[in-house]
Every structure is written in structure tokens, then in C-alpha cells.
JSON list of C-alpha atoms in Angstrom, two decimals:
[
{"chain": "A", "resi": 1240, "resn": "SER", "atom": "CA", "xyz": [-18.46, 54.31, 62.28]},
{"chain": "A", "resi": 1241, "resn": "GLN", "atom": "CA", "xyz": [-19.86, 55.48, 58.99]},
{"chain": "A", "resi": 1242, "resn": "THR", "atom": "CA", "xyz": [-20.51, 59.08, 58.14]},
{"chain": "A", "resi": 1243, "resn": "ILE", "atom": "CA", "xyz": [-21.98, 60.83, 55.18]},
{"chain": "A", "resi": 1244, "resn": "HIS", "atom": "CA", "xyz": [-21.25, 64.34, 53.98]},
{"chain": "A", "resi": 1245, "resn": "GLN", "atom": "CA", "xyz": [-22.95, 66.67, 51.53]},
{"chain": "A", "resi": 1246, "resn": "TRP", "atom": "CA", "xyz": [-21.83, 70.01, 50.27]},
{"chain": "A", "resi": 1247, "resn": "PRO", "atom": "CA", "xyz": [-22.62, 72.68, 49.86]},
{"chain": "A", "resi": 1248, "resn": "ALA", "atom": "CA", "xyz": [-25.23, 73.03, 52.58]},
{"chain": "A", "resi": 1249, "resn": "THR", "atom": "CA", "xyz": [-27.05, 75.81, 50.78]},
{"chain": "A", "resi": 1250, "resn": "LEU", "atom": "CA", "xyz": [-26.89, 77.08, 47.28]},
{"chain": "A", "resi": 1251, "resn": "VAL", "atom": "CA", "xyz": [-28.55, 79.89, 45.34]},
{"chain": "A", "resi": 1252, "resn": "GLN", "atom": "CA", "xyz": [-28.19, 79.66, 41.61]},
{"chain": "A", "resi": 1253, "resn": "PRO", "atom": "CA", "xyz": [-29.79, 81.57, 38.65]},
{"chain": "A", "resi": 1254, "resn": "VAL", "atom": "CA", "xyz": [-31.94, 79.76, 36.07]},
{"chain": "A", "resi": 1255, "resn": "GLY", "atom": "CA", "xyz": [-29.79, 78.32, 33.28]},
{"chain": "A", "resi": 1256, "resn": "SER", "atom": "CA", "xyz": [-26.69, 78.00, 35.39]},
{"chain": "A", "resi": 1257, "resn": "PRO", "atom": "CA", "xyz": [-24.93, 74.59, 35.98]},
{"chain": "A", "resi": 1258, "resn": "LEU", "atom": "CA", "xyz": [-25.11, 72.53, 39.19]},
{"chain": "A", "resi": 1259, "resn": "SER", "atom": "CA", "xyz": [-22.86, 70.16, 41.02]},
{"chain": "A", "resi": 1260, "resn": "LEU", "atom": "CA", "xyz": [-23.66, 68.69, 44.43]},
{"chain": "A", "resi": 1261, "resn": "GLU", "atom": "CA", "xyz": [-21.32, 66.29, 46.04]},
{"chain": "A", "resi": 1262, "resn": "CYS", "atom": "CA", "xyz": [-21.82, 63.38, 48.50]},
{"chain": "A", "resi": 1263, "resn": "THR", "atom": "CA", "xyz": [-19.15, 61.34, 50.14]},
{"chain": "A", "resi": 1264, "resn": "VAL", "atom": "CA", "xyz": [-19.40, 58.44, 52.54]},
{"chain": "A", "resi": 1265, "resn": "GLU", "atom": "CA", "xyz": [-16.74, 57.33, 55.02]},
{"chain": "A", "resi": 1266, "resn": "GLY", "atom": "CA", "xyz": [-16.28, 54.18, 56.91]},
{"chain": "A", "resi": 1267, "resn": "THR", "atom": "CA", "xyz": [-17.82, 51.67, 54.59]},
{"chain": "A", "resi": 1268, "resn": "SER", "atom": "CA", "xyz": [-17.06, 50.15, 51.19]},
{"chain": "A", "resi": 1269, "resn": "ASN", "atom": "CA", "xyz": [-19.15, 49.37, 48.11]},
{"chain": "A", "resi": 1270, "resn": "PRO", "atom": "CA", "xyz": [-22.25, 51.11, 49.50]},
{"chain": "A", "resi": 1271, "resn": "ASN", "atom": "CA", "xyz": [-25.40, 51.69, 47.50]},
{"chain": "A", "resi": 1272, "resn": "LEU", "atom": "CA", "xyz": [-25.81, 55.39, 46.98]},
{"chain": "A", "resi": 1273, "resn": "TYR", "atom": "CA", "xyz": [-28.99, 57.48, 46.46]},
{"chain": "A", "resi": 1274, "resn": "TRP", "atom": "CA", "xyz": [-30.04, 60.98, 45.58]},
{"chain": "A", "resi": 1275, "resn": "TYR", "atom": "CA", "xyz": [-33.48, 62.18, 46.68]},
{"chain": "A", "resi": 1276, "resn": "ARG", "atom": "CA", "xyz": [-35.27, 65.52, 46.28]},
{"chain": "A", "resi": 1277, "resn": "GLN", "atom": "CA", "xyz": [-37.81, 67.10, 48.64]},
{"chain": "A", "resi": 1278, "resn": "ALA", "atom": "CA", "xyz": [-39.93, 69.92, 47.22]},
{"chain": "A", "resi": 1279, "resn": "ALA", "atom": "CA", "xyz": [-41.28, 72.35, 49.87]},
{"chain": "A", "resi": 1280, "resn": "GLY", "atom": "CA", "xyz": [-43.79, 70.56, 52.08]},
{"chain": "A", "resi": 1281, "resn": "ARG", "atom": "CA", "xyz": [-43.56, 67.40, 50.08]},
{"chain": "A", "resi": 1282, "resn": "GLY", "atom": "CA", "xyz": [-42.27, 63.88, 50.52]},
{"chain": "A", "resi": 1283, "resn": "LEU", "atom": "CA", "xyz": [-39.19, 62.21, 49.18]},
{"chain": "A", "resi": 1284, "resn": "GLN", "atom": "CA", "xyz": [-38.68, 61.67, 45.50]},
{"chain": "A", "resi": 1285, "resn": "LEU", "atom": "CA", "xyz": [-35.91, 59.19, 44.50]},
{"chain": "A", "resi": 1286, "resn": "LEU", "atom": "CA", "xyz": [-33.91, 60.64, 41.59]},
{"chain": "A", "resi": 1287, "resn": "PHE", "atom": "CA", "xyz": [-30.99, 58.28, 41.13]},
{"chain": "A", "resi": 1288, "resn": "TYR", "atom": "CA", "xyz": [-29.28, 55.29, 42.76]},
{"chain": "A", "resi": 1289, "resn": "SER", "atom": "CA", "xyz": [-26.04, 53.48, 42.23]},
{"chain": "A", "resi": 1290, "resn": "VAL", "atom": "CA", "xyz": [-24.88, 50.03, 43.15]},
{"chain": "A", "resi": 1291, "resn": "GLY", "atom": "CA", "xyz": [-21.30, 50.54, 42.12]},
{"chain": "A", "resi": 1292, "resn": "ILE", "atom": "CA", "xyz": [-18.73, 52.76, 40.38]},
{"chain": "A", "resi": 1293, "resn": "GLY", "atom": "CA", "xyz": [-20.02, 54.08, 37.11]},
{"chain": "A", "resi": 1294, "resn": "GLN", "atom": "CA", "xyz": [-23.41, 52.36, 37.63]},
{"chain": "A", "resi": 1295, "resn": "ILE", "atom": "CA", "xyz": [-26.24, 54.82, 37.69]},
{"chain": "A", "resi": 1296, "resn": "SER", "atom": "CA", "xyz": [-30.01, 54.23, 37.56]},
{"chain": "A", "resi": 1297, "resn": "SER", "atom": "CA", "xyz": [-32.43, 57.02, 36.95]},
{"chain": "A", "resi": 1298, "resn": "GLU", "atom": "CA", "xyz": [-35.86, 56.92, 38.54]},
{"chain": "A", "resi": 1299, "resn": "VAL", "atom": "CA", "xyz": [-37.23, 60.23, 37.11]},
{"chain": "A", "resi": 1300, "resn": "PRO", "atom": "CA", "xyz": [-36.46, 61.65, 33.67]},
{"chain": "A", "resi": 1301, "resn": "GLN", "atom": "CA", "xyz": [-35.31, 65.28, 34.04]},
{"chain": "A", "resi": 1302, "resn": "ASN", "atom": "CA", "xyz": [-32.49, 67.65, 33.33]},
{"chain": "A", "resi": 1303, "resn": "LEU", "atom": "CA", "xyz": [-30.44, 66.26, 36.17]},
{"chain": "A", "resi": 1304, "resn": "SER", "atom": "CA", "xyz": [-27.71, 63.59, 35.98]},
{"chain": "A", "resi": 1305, "resn": "ALA", "atom": "CA", "xyz": [-25.62, 61.65, 38.49]},
{"chain": "A", "resi": 1306, "resn": "SER", "atom": "CA", "xyz": [-22.20, 60.18, 38.46]},
{"chain": "A", "resi": 1307, "resn": "ARG", "atom": "CA", "xyz": [-20.23, 57.89, 40.68]},
{"chain": "A", "resi": 1308, "resn": "PRO", "atom": "CA", "xyz": [-16.49, 58.43, 39.90]},
{"chain": "A", "resi": 1309, "resn": "GLN", "atom": "CA", "xyz": [-15.30, 56.76, 43.11]},
{"chain": "A", "resi": 1310, "resn": "ASP", "atom": "CA", "xyz": [-16.68, 54.03, 45.34]},
{"chain": "A", "resi": 1311, "resn": "ARG", "atom": "CA", "xyz": [-17.83, 56.44, 48.05]},
{"chain": "A", "resi": 1312, "resn": "GLN", "atom": "CA", "xyz": [-18.52, 59.58, 45.97]},
{"chain": "A", "resi": 1313, "resn": "PHE", "atom": "CA", "xyz": [-21.80, 60.46, 44.36]},
{"chain": "A", "resi": 1314, "resn": "ILE", "atom": "CA", "xyz": [-22.35, 63.66, 42.33]},
{"chain": "A", "resi": 1315, "resn": "LEU", "atom": "CA", "xyz": [-25.58, 65.23, 41.15]},
{"chain": "A", "resi": 1316, "resn": "SER", "atom": "CA", "xyz": [-25.24, 67.55, 38.17]},
{"chain": "A", "resi": 1317, "resn": "SER", "atom": "CA", "xyz": [-27.16, 69.71, 35.80]},
{"chain": "A", "resi": 1318, "resn": "LYS", "atom": "CA", "xyz": [-26.03, 71.65, 32.74]},
{"chain": "A", "resi": 1319, "resn": "LYS", "atom": "CA", "xyz": [-28.88, 74.25, 33.03]},
{"chain": "A", "resi": 1320, "resn": "LEU", "atom": "CA", "xyz": [-31.05, 74.64, 36.09]},
{"chain": "A", "resi": 1321, "resn": "LEU", "atom": "CA", "xyz": [-34.76, 75.26, 35.98]},
{"chain": "A", "resi": 1322, "resn": "LEU", "atom": "CA", "xyz": [-36.88, 77.04, 38.53]},
{"chain": "A", "resi": 1323, "resn": "SER", "atom": "CA", "xyz": [-38.57, 73.68, 39.27]},
{"chain": "A", "resi": 1324, "resn": "ASP", "atom": "CA", "xyz": [-35.14, 72.27, 40.36]},
{"chain": "A", "resi": 1325, "resn": "SER", "atom": "CA", "xyz": [-35.39, 74.16, 43.65]},
{"chain": "A", "resi": 1326, "resn": "GLY", "atom": "CA", "xyz": [-35.68, 71.91, 46.64]},
{"chain": "A", "resi": 1327, "resn": "PHE", "atom": "CA", "xyz": [-33.87, 70.10, 49.36]},
{"chain": "A", "resi": 1328, "resn": "TYR", "atom": "CA", "xyz": [-31.50, 67.42, 48.03]},
{"chain": "A", "resi": 1329, "resn": "LEU", "atom": "CA", "xyz": [-30.62, 64.46, 50.14]},
{"chain": "A", "resi": 1330, "resn": "CYS", "atom": "CA", "xyz": [-27.96, 61.88, 49.62]},
{"chain": "A", "resi": 1331, "resn": "ALA", "atom": "CA", "xyz": [-28.16, 58.43, 51.35]},
{"chain": "A", "resi": 1332, "resn": "TRP", "atom": "CA", "xyz": [-26.20, 55.26, 51.49]},
{"chain": "A", "resi": 1333, "resn": "SER", "atom": "CA", "xyz": [-27.03, 51.72, 52.45]},
{"chain": "A", "resi": 1334, "resn": "HIS", "atom": "CA", "xyz": [-25.57, 48.23, 52.48]},
{"chain": "A", "resi": 1335, "resn": "GLN", "atom": "CA", "xyz": [-26.92, 45.70, 49.97]},
{"chain": "A", "resi": 1336, "resn": "VAL", "atom": "CA", "xyz": [-30.02, 45.19, 52.22]},
{"chain": "A", "resi": 1337, "resn": "GLY", "atom": "CA", "xyz": [-31.57, 47.16, 55.00]},
{"chain": "A", "resi": 1338, "resn": "GLU", "atom": "CA", "xyz": [-31.90, 50.74, 56.13]},
{"chain": "A", "resi": 1339, "resn": "GLN", "atom": "CA", "xyz": [-30.65, 53.75, 54.35]},
{"chain": "A", "resi": 1340, "resn": "TYR", "atom": "CA", "xyz": [-28.62, 56.45, 56.07]},
{"chain": "A", "resi": 1341, "resn": "PHE", "atom": "CA", "xyz": [-29.07, 59.98, 55.11]},
{"chain": "A", "resi": 1342, "resn": "GLY", "atom": "CA", "xyz": [-26.79, 63.00, 54.83]},
{"chain": "A", "resi": 1343, "resn": "PRO", "atom": "CA", "xyz": [-27.60, 66.54, 56.11]},
{"chain": "A", "resi": 1344, "resn": "GLY", "atom": "CA", "xyz": [-28.93, 67.69, 52.81]},
{"chain": "A", "resi": 1345, "resn": "THR", "atom": "CA", "xyz": [-28.42, 70.62, 50.39]},
{"chain": "A", "resi": 1346, "resn": "ARG", "atom": "CA", "xyz": [-30.91, 73.44, 50.16]},
{"chain": "A", "resi": 1347, "resn": "LEU", "atom": "CA", "xyz": [-30.97, 74.63, 46.49]},
{"chain": "A", "resi": 1348, "resn": "THR", "atom": "CA", "xyz": [-32.85, 77.74, 45.44]},
{"chain": "A", "resi": 1349, "resn": "VAL", "atom": "CA", "xyz": [-33.00, 78.57, 41.76]},
{"chain": "A", "resi": 1350, "resn": "THR", "atom": "CA", "xyz": [-33.76, 82.22, 41.08]},
{"chain": "B", "resi": 1208, "resn": "ALA", "atom": "CA", "xyz": [-45.66, 47.49, 43.35]},
{"chain": "B", "resi": 1209, "resn": "GLN", "atom": "CA", "xyz": [-45.19, 48.33, 47.08]},
{"chain": "B", "resi": 1210, "resn": "SER", "atom": "CA", "xyz": [-46.70, 51.48, 48.54]},
{"chain": "B", "resi": 1211, "resn": "VAL", "atom": "CA", "xyz": [-46.80, 53.20, 51.90]},
{"chain": "B", "resi": 1212, "resn": "THR", "atom": "CA", "xyz": [-49.70, 55.29, 53.23]},
{"chain": "B", "resi": 1213, "resn": "GLN", "atom": "CA", "xyz": [-49.52, 57.65, 56.10]},
{"chain": "B", "resi": 1214, "resn": "PRO", "atom": "CA", "xyz": [-53.10, 58.73, 56.51]},
{"chain": "B", "resi": 1215, "resn": "ASP", "atom": "CA", "xyz": [-52.38, 61.68, 58.83]},
{"chain": "B", "resi": 1216, "resn": "ILE", "atom": "CA", "xyz": [-50.62, 64.67, 57.15]},
{"chain": "B", "resi": 1217, "resn": "HIS", "atom": "CA", "xyz": [-50.60, 66.73, 60.32]},
{"chain": "B", "resi": 1218, "resn": "ILE", "atom": "CA", "xyz": [-51.05, 65.72, 64.02]},
{"chain": "B", "resi": 1219, "resn": "THR", "atom": "CA", "xyz": [-51.05, 67.91, 67.02]},
{"chain": "B", "resi": 1220, "resn": "VAL", "atom": "CA", "xyz": [-50.61, 66.61, 70.55]},
{"chain": "B", "resi": 1221, "resn": "SER", "atom": "CA", "xyz": [-49.93, 68.21, 73.91]},
{"chain": "B", "resi": 1222, "resn": "GLU", "atom": "CA", "xyz": [-46.63, 67.77, 75.58]},
{"chain": "B", "resi": 1223, "resn": "GLY", "atom": "CA", "xyz": [-46.73, 64.70, 77.89]},
{"chain": "B", "resi": 1224, "resn": "ALA", "atom": "CA", "xyz": [-49.59, 63.10, 75.91]},
{"chain": "B", "resi": 1225, "resn": "SER", "atom": "CA", "xyz": [-49.30, 59.80, 74.11]},
{"chain": "B", "resi": 1226, "resn": "LEU", "atom": "CA", "xyz": [-48.61, 59.55, 70.38]},
{"chain": "B", "resi": 1227, "resn": "GLU", "atom": "CA", "xyz": [-49.47, 57.10, 67.58]},
{"chain": "B", "resi": 1228, "resn": "LEU", "atom": "CA", "xyz": [-48.60, 57.72, 64.02]},
{"chain": "B", "resi": 1229, "resn": "ARG", "atom": "CA", "xyz": [-50.18, 55.42, 61.44]},
{"chain": "B", "resi": 1230, "resn": "CYS", "atom": "CA", "xyz": [-48.51, 53.64, 58.63]},
{"chain": "B", "resi": 1231, "resn": "ASN", "atom": "CA", "xyz": [-50.06, 51.16, 56.19]},
{"chain": "B", "resi": 1232, "resn": "TYR", "atom": "CA", "xyz": [-48.17, 49.36, 53.56]},
{"chain": "B", "resi": 1233, "resn": "SER", "atom": "CA", "xyz": [-48.81, 47.21, 50.50]},
{"chain": "B", "resi": 1234, "resn": "TYR", "atom": "CA", "xyz": [-46.26, 44.60, 49.73]},
{"chain": "B", "resi": 1235, "resn": "GLY", "atom": "CA", "xyz": [-46.39, 41.11, 48.31]},
{"chain": "B", "resi": 1236, "resn": "ALA", "atom": "CA", "xyz": [-44.20, 39.41, 50.99]},
{"chain": "B", "resi": 1237, "resn": "THR", "atom": "CA", "xyz": [-42.83, 40.15, 54.41]},
{"chain": "B", "resi": 1238, "resn": "PRO", "atom": "CA", "xyz": [-41.32, 43.57, 54.10]},
{"chain": "B", "resi": 1239, "resn": "TYR", "atom": "CA", "xyz": [-38.59, 45.39, 55.87]},
{"chain": "B", "resi": 1240, "resn": "LEU", "atom": "CA", "xyz": [-40.16, 48.34, 57.69]},
{"chain": "B", "resi": 1241, "resn": "PHE", "atom": "CA", "xyz": [-38.67, 51.60, 58.90]},
{"chain": "B", "resi": 1242, "resn": "TRP", "atom": "CA", "xyz": [-39.58, 54.88, 60.68]},
{"chain": "B", "resi": 1243, "resn": "TYR", "atom": "CA", "xyz": [-37.48, 57.96, 60.09]},
{"chain": "B", "resi": 1244, "resn": "VAL", "atom": "CA", "xyz": [-37.61, 61.46, 61.66]},
{"chain": "B", "resi": 1245, "resn": "GLN", "atom": "CA", "xyz": [-36.74, 64.70, 60.04]},
{"chain": "B", "resi": 1246, "resn": "SER", "atom": "CA", "xyz": [-36.25, 68.01, 61.77]},
{"chain": "B", "resi": 1247, "resn": "PRO", "atom": "CA", "xyz": [-36.62, 71.24, 59.66]},
{"chain": "B", "resi": 1248, "resn": "GLY", "atom": "CA", "xyz": [-33.70, 71.68, 57.36]},
{"chain": "B", "resi": 1249, "resn": "GLN", "atom": "CA", "xyz": [-32.01, 68.41, 58.23]},
{"chain": "B", "resi": 1250, "resn": "GLY", "atom": "CA", "xyz": [-31.60, 64.96, 56.82]},
{"chain": "B", "resi": 1251, "resn": "LEU", "atom": "CA", "xyz": [-33.63, 61.94, 57.89]},
{"chain": "B", "resi": 1252, "resn": "GLN", "atom": "CA", "xyz": [-32.64, 60.00, 61.05]},
{"chain": "B", "resi": 1253, "resn": "LEU", "atom": "CA", "xyz": [-33.57, 56.36, 61.48]},
{"chain": "B", "resi": 1254, "resn": "LEU", "atom": "CA", "xyz": [-35.81, 55.82, 64.57]},
{"chain": "B", "resi": 1255, "resn": "LEU", "atom": "CA", "xyz": [-36.34, 52.06, 64.30]},
{"chain": "B", "resi": 1256, "resn": "LYS", "atom": "CA", "xyz": [-36.53, 49.14, 61.95]},
{"chain": "B", "resi": 1257, "resn": "TYR", "atom": "CA", "xyz": [-38.31, 45.80, 61.66]},
{"chain": "B", "resi": 1258, "resn": "PHE", "atom": "CA", "xyz": [-36.82, 42.93, 59.75]},
{"chain": "B", "resi": 1259, "resn": "SER", "atom": "CA", "xyz": [-38.20, 39.83, 61.42]},
{"chain": "B", "resi": 1260, "resn": "GLY", "atom": "CA", "xyz": [-38.89, 38.28, 64.78]},
{"chain": "B", "resi": 1261, "resn": "ASP", "atom": "CA", "xyz": [-40.55, 40.19, 67.68]},
{"chain": "B", "resi": 1262, "resn": "THR", "atom": "CA", "xyz": [-43.32, 42.35, 66.14]},
{"chain": "B", "resi": 1263, "resn": "LEU", "atom": "CA", "xyz": [-42.87, 45.06, 68.75]},
{"chain": "B", "resi": 1264, "resn": "VAL", "atom": "CA", "xyz": [-39.64, 46.92, 68.08]},
{"chain": "B", "resi": 1265, "resn": "GLN", "atom": "CA", "xyz": [-37.94, 49.59, 70.26]},
{"chain": "B", "resi": 1266, "resn": "GLY", "atom": "CA", "xyz": [-36.14, 52.51, 68.73]},
{"chain": "B", "resi": 1267, "resn": "ILE", "atom": "CA", "xyz": [-34.26, 55.60, 69.79]},
{"chain": "B", "resi": 1268, "resn": "LYS", "atom": "CA", "xyz": [-35.79, 58.59, 71.71]},
{"chain": "B", "resi": 1269, "resn": "GLY", "atom": "CA", "xyz": [-38.32, 56.36, 73.48]},
{"chain": "B", "resi": 1270, "resn": "PHE", "atom": "CA", "xyz": [-40.23, 55.37, 70.27]},
{"chain": "B", "resi": 1271, "resn": "GLU", "atom": "CA", "xyz": [-41.58, 51.94, 69.50]},
{"chain": "B", "resi": 1272, "resn": "ALA", "atom": "CA", "xyz": [-43.51, 50.41, 66.62]},
{"chain": "B", "resi": 1273, "resn": "GLU", "atom": "CA", "xyz": [-45.61, 47.33, 66.21]},
{"chain": "B", "resi": 1274, "resn": "PHE", "atom": "CA", "xyz": [-45.78, 45.26, 63.03]},
{"chain": "B", "resi": 1275, "resn": "LYS", "atom": "CA", "xyz": [-49.24, 43.81, 62.40]},
{"chain": "B", "resi": 1276, "resn": "ARG", "atom": "CA", "xyz": [-49.17, 41.54, 59.37]},
{"chain": "B", "resi": 1277, "resn": "SER", "atom": "CA", "xyz": [-52.99, 41.04, 59.32]},
{"chain": "B", "resi": 1278, "resn": "GLN", "atom": "CA", "xyz": [-53.59, 44.83, 59.15]},
{"chain": "B", "resi": 1279, "resn": "SER", "atom": "CA", "xyz": [-50.54, 45.61, 56.97]},
{"chain": "B", "resi": 1280, "resn": "SER", "atom": "CA", "xyz": [-49.58, 48.26, 59.52]},
{"chain": "B", "resi": 1281, "resn": "PHE", "atom": "CA", "xyz": [-46.52, 49.42, 61.29]},
{"chain": "B", "resi": 1282, "resn": "ASN", "atom": "CA", "xyz": [-47.68, 52.20, 63.63]},
{"chain": "B", "resi": 1283, "resn": "LEU", "atom": "CA", "xyz": [-45.25, 54.36, 65.61]},
{"chain": "B", "resi": 1284, "resn": "ARG", "atom": "CA", "xyz": [-45.92, 55.08, 69.28]},
{"chain": "B", "resi": 1285, "resn": "LYS", "atom": "CA", "xyz": [-44.51, 57.02, 72.11]},
{"chain": "B", "resi": 1286, "resn": "PRO", "atom": "CA", "xyz": [-46.03, 57.09, 75.59]},
{"chain": "B", "resi": 1287, "resn": "SER", "atom": "CA", "xyz": [-45.16, 60.72, 76.50]},
{"chain": "B", "resi": 1288, "resn": "VAL", "atom": "CA", "xyz": [-44.35, 63.26, 73.88]},
{"chain": "B", "resi": 1289, "resn": "HIS", "atom": "CA", "xyz": [-41.67, 65.93, 74.45]},
{"chain": "B", "resi": 1290, "resn": "TRP", "atom": "CA", "xyz": [-41.58, 69.36, 72.71]},
{"chain": "B", "resi": 1291, "resn": "SER", "atom": "CA", "xyz": [-38.38, 68.28, 70.92]},
{"chain": "B", "resi": 1292, "resn": "ASP", "atom": "CA", "xyz": [-40.35, 65.49, 69.17]},
{"chain": "B", "resi": 1293, "resn": "ALA", "atom": "CA", "xyz": [-41.97, 68.06, 66.86]},
{"chain": "B", "resi": 1294, "resn": "ALA", "atom": "CA", "xyz": [-40.82, 67.06, 63.44]},
{"chain": "B", "resi": 1295, "resn": "GLU", "atom": "CA", "xyz": [-41.80, 65.24, 60.20]},
{"chain": "B", "resi": 1296, "resn": "TYR", "atom": "CA", "xyz": [-42.05, 61.44, 60.45]},
{"chain": "B", "resi": 1297, "resn": "PHE", "atom": "CA", "xyz": [-41.67, 59.13, 57.54]},
{"chain": "B", "resi": 1298, "resn": "CYS", "atom": "CA", "xyz": [-42.57, 55.41, 57.32]},
{"chain": "B", "resi": 1299, "resn": "ALA", "atom": "CA", "xyz": [-40.76, 53.36, 54.68]},
{"chain": "B", "resi": 1300, "resn": "VAL", "atom": "CA", "xyz": [-40.90, 49.83, 53.34]},
{"chain": "B", "resi": 1301, "resn": "GLY", "atom": "CA", "xyz": [-38.20, 47.83, 51.53]},
{"chain": "B", "resi": 1302, "resn": "PRO", "atom": "CA", "xyz": [-38.02, 44.44, 49.93]},
{"chain": "B", "resi": 1303, "resn": "SER", "atom": "CA", "xyz": [-35.95, 41.81, 51.56]},
{"chain": "B", "resi": 1304, "resn": "TYR", "atom": "CA", "xyz": [-33.53, 42.11, 48.77]},
{"chain": "B", "resi": 1305, "resn": "ASN", "atom": "CA", "xyz": [-33.46, 43.83, 45.39]},
{"chain": "B", "resi": 1306, "resn": "ALA", "atom": "CA", "xyz": [-30.90, 45.46, 43.12]},
{"chain": "B", "resi": 1307, "resn": "GLY", "atom": "CA", "xyz": [-30.33, 48.82, 44.63]},
{"chain": "B", "resi": 1308, "resn": "ASN", "atom": "CA", "xyz": [-32.22, 48.15, 47.93]},
{"chain": "B", "resi": 1309, "resn": "MET", "atom": "CA", "xyz": [-34.74, 50.89, 47.16]},
{"chain": "B", "resi": 1310, "resn": "LEU", "atom": "CA", "xyz": [-37.16, 51.96, 49.85]},
{"chain": "B", "resi": 1311, "resn": "THR", "atom": "CA", "xyz": [-40.62, 53.28, 49.25]},
{"chain": "B", "resi": 1312, "resn": "PHE", "atom": "CA", "xyz": [-41.55, 56.17, 51.55]},
{"chain": "B", "resi": 1313, "resn": "GLY", "atom": "CA", "xyz": [-44.88, 57.42, 52.78]},
{"chain": "B", "resi": 1314, "resn": "GLY", "atom": "CA", "xyz": [-45.86, 60.98, 52.29]},
{"chain": "B", "resi": 1315, "resn": "GLY", "atom": "CA", "xyz": [-44.89, 61.92, 55.92]},
{"chain": "B", "resi": 1316, "resn": "THR", "atom": "CA", "xyz": [-46.76, 63.05, 59.04]},
{"chain": "B", "resi": 1317, "resn": "ARG", "atom": "CA", "xyz": [-45.94, 66.48, 60.58]},
{"chain": "B", "resi": 1318, "resn": "LEU", "atom": "CA", "xyz": [-46.08, 66.36, 64.28]},
{"chain": "B", "resi": 1319, "resn": "MET", "atom": "CA", "xyz": [-46.72, 69.47, 66.25]},
{"chain": "B", "resi": 1320, "resn": "VAL", "atom": "CA", "xyz": [-46.48, 69.56, 70.06]},
{"chain": "B", "resi": 1321, "resn": "LYS", "atom": "CA", "xyz": [-48.53, 72.01, 72.20]},
{"chain": "B", "resi": 1322, "resn": "PRO", "atom": "CA", "xyz": [-46.98, 73.19, 75.44]}
]
């Protein structure tokens, strides 16, 4: 069966510091991968998606970036965090068509 | 462009009562439709999905949803709510195929259950 992992689970970072969130998927190959953000009390905002290694599409311009160095690894990064980057970050995967499966999320607080 | 509307931001029901959460979508062809549930501080869990065929679909945890093409709706129902059903519920629509298989999510409905 397939599983999706995210780490860290929680993170507190000062403004201006770098960020690296990692997501890995097990039990499938060549998945589509996604990064979402949820601000407090808000819905889901798609940040990035990837259909293959090194292929990244950005949905929202911002100071975040994403990379996919391996087939089942998806990384969300920032060089300098802003207060507005606080939120709950969710990684998801899917096959080429159909439902998406979500990871447990990372709670990021920028202070 | 496709869109999903969940008209009810908050719903409160008594434990044991029936539940219906509304979802309306806008899409140019037959969509793929999904309902997800999210407990506080956790990821989204798939409750059920509709791709084609029978318009009444059964999901996990006793939930069901009915696809009504004429009303562009995909409402979620449960005959008897349990306190553990308190959570946020998201409806989502996807195209039958696209590069990236992106889904469009509704804004969510927060369900509270009274004892």
C-alpha cells in the first residue's frame, strides 16, 4: 500500500530564516505531487505541483519554491521566511487521474 | 474554469441526527467529484469519490453522496451523526484528465456535533 510522509510535523522559525519541508511517498512510482497551504480557518491553496522529476509548476507567485530531486520526493523551500508564510502545509500525491492522497501536514509558525 | 461552492461555512447538528452537507460545482463536462474530511491538525482523508455510473456513492464511516447532474450538486449525507464526525469537510472537483490532475476544492464546511 502507498504511504506519504511529511516532516517535520511542526516548525517554529524566525522571520528571514530559510525553510525546507520534505515530503516522500512510498509504494507507488511516478506519482503527481502537490504542495498546498492552509492559512488559519481558511481553505486549501495549491502552491506547486509536479508531474515528474525536475518538473515543477507554480500556481501562486511568492517567496516559496519547490523541487523534486527524486521520483517520490518533493521539497518546499524558502530562502527568507515572511510572517505571512505561517500556516499548515500539506503534501499530496495522485496517479495521473483521480483522487489525491494527503500527508499528515506540517504546522509552520513564523515569529 | 471549474469552481466548487460549499454554501454552509458552519453546521451544527445533534448527535444521532441526520446530516447533509451541500456542494455545488461548475464544470464544462462530467467531472470527477470527491469529498474529504479533515480533523484538526491533520491531513485530508478521502471519504468517497464519483467518477461515473451509479450516481449514489457509498464511502467510509457511513457517508454517502449523490451526484445530480441537473443541479450540478454532489451533496454528502449521513443518516446518524456521531460525535467523532465533528471535523471540516471539503468537496472537490477534478477534470477527467489534465496535466497535473489538479483538483479544485470548496472552501470547506465545519461540522460541530452537539451531545
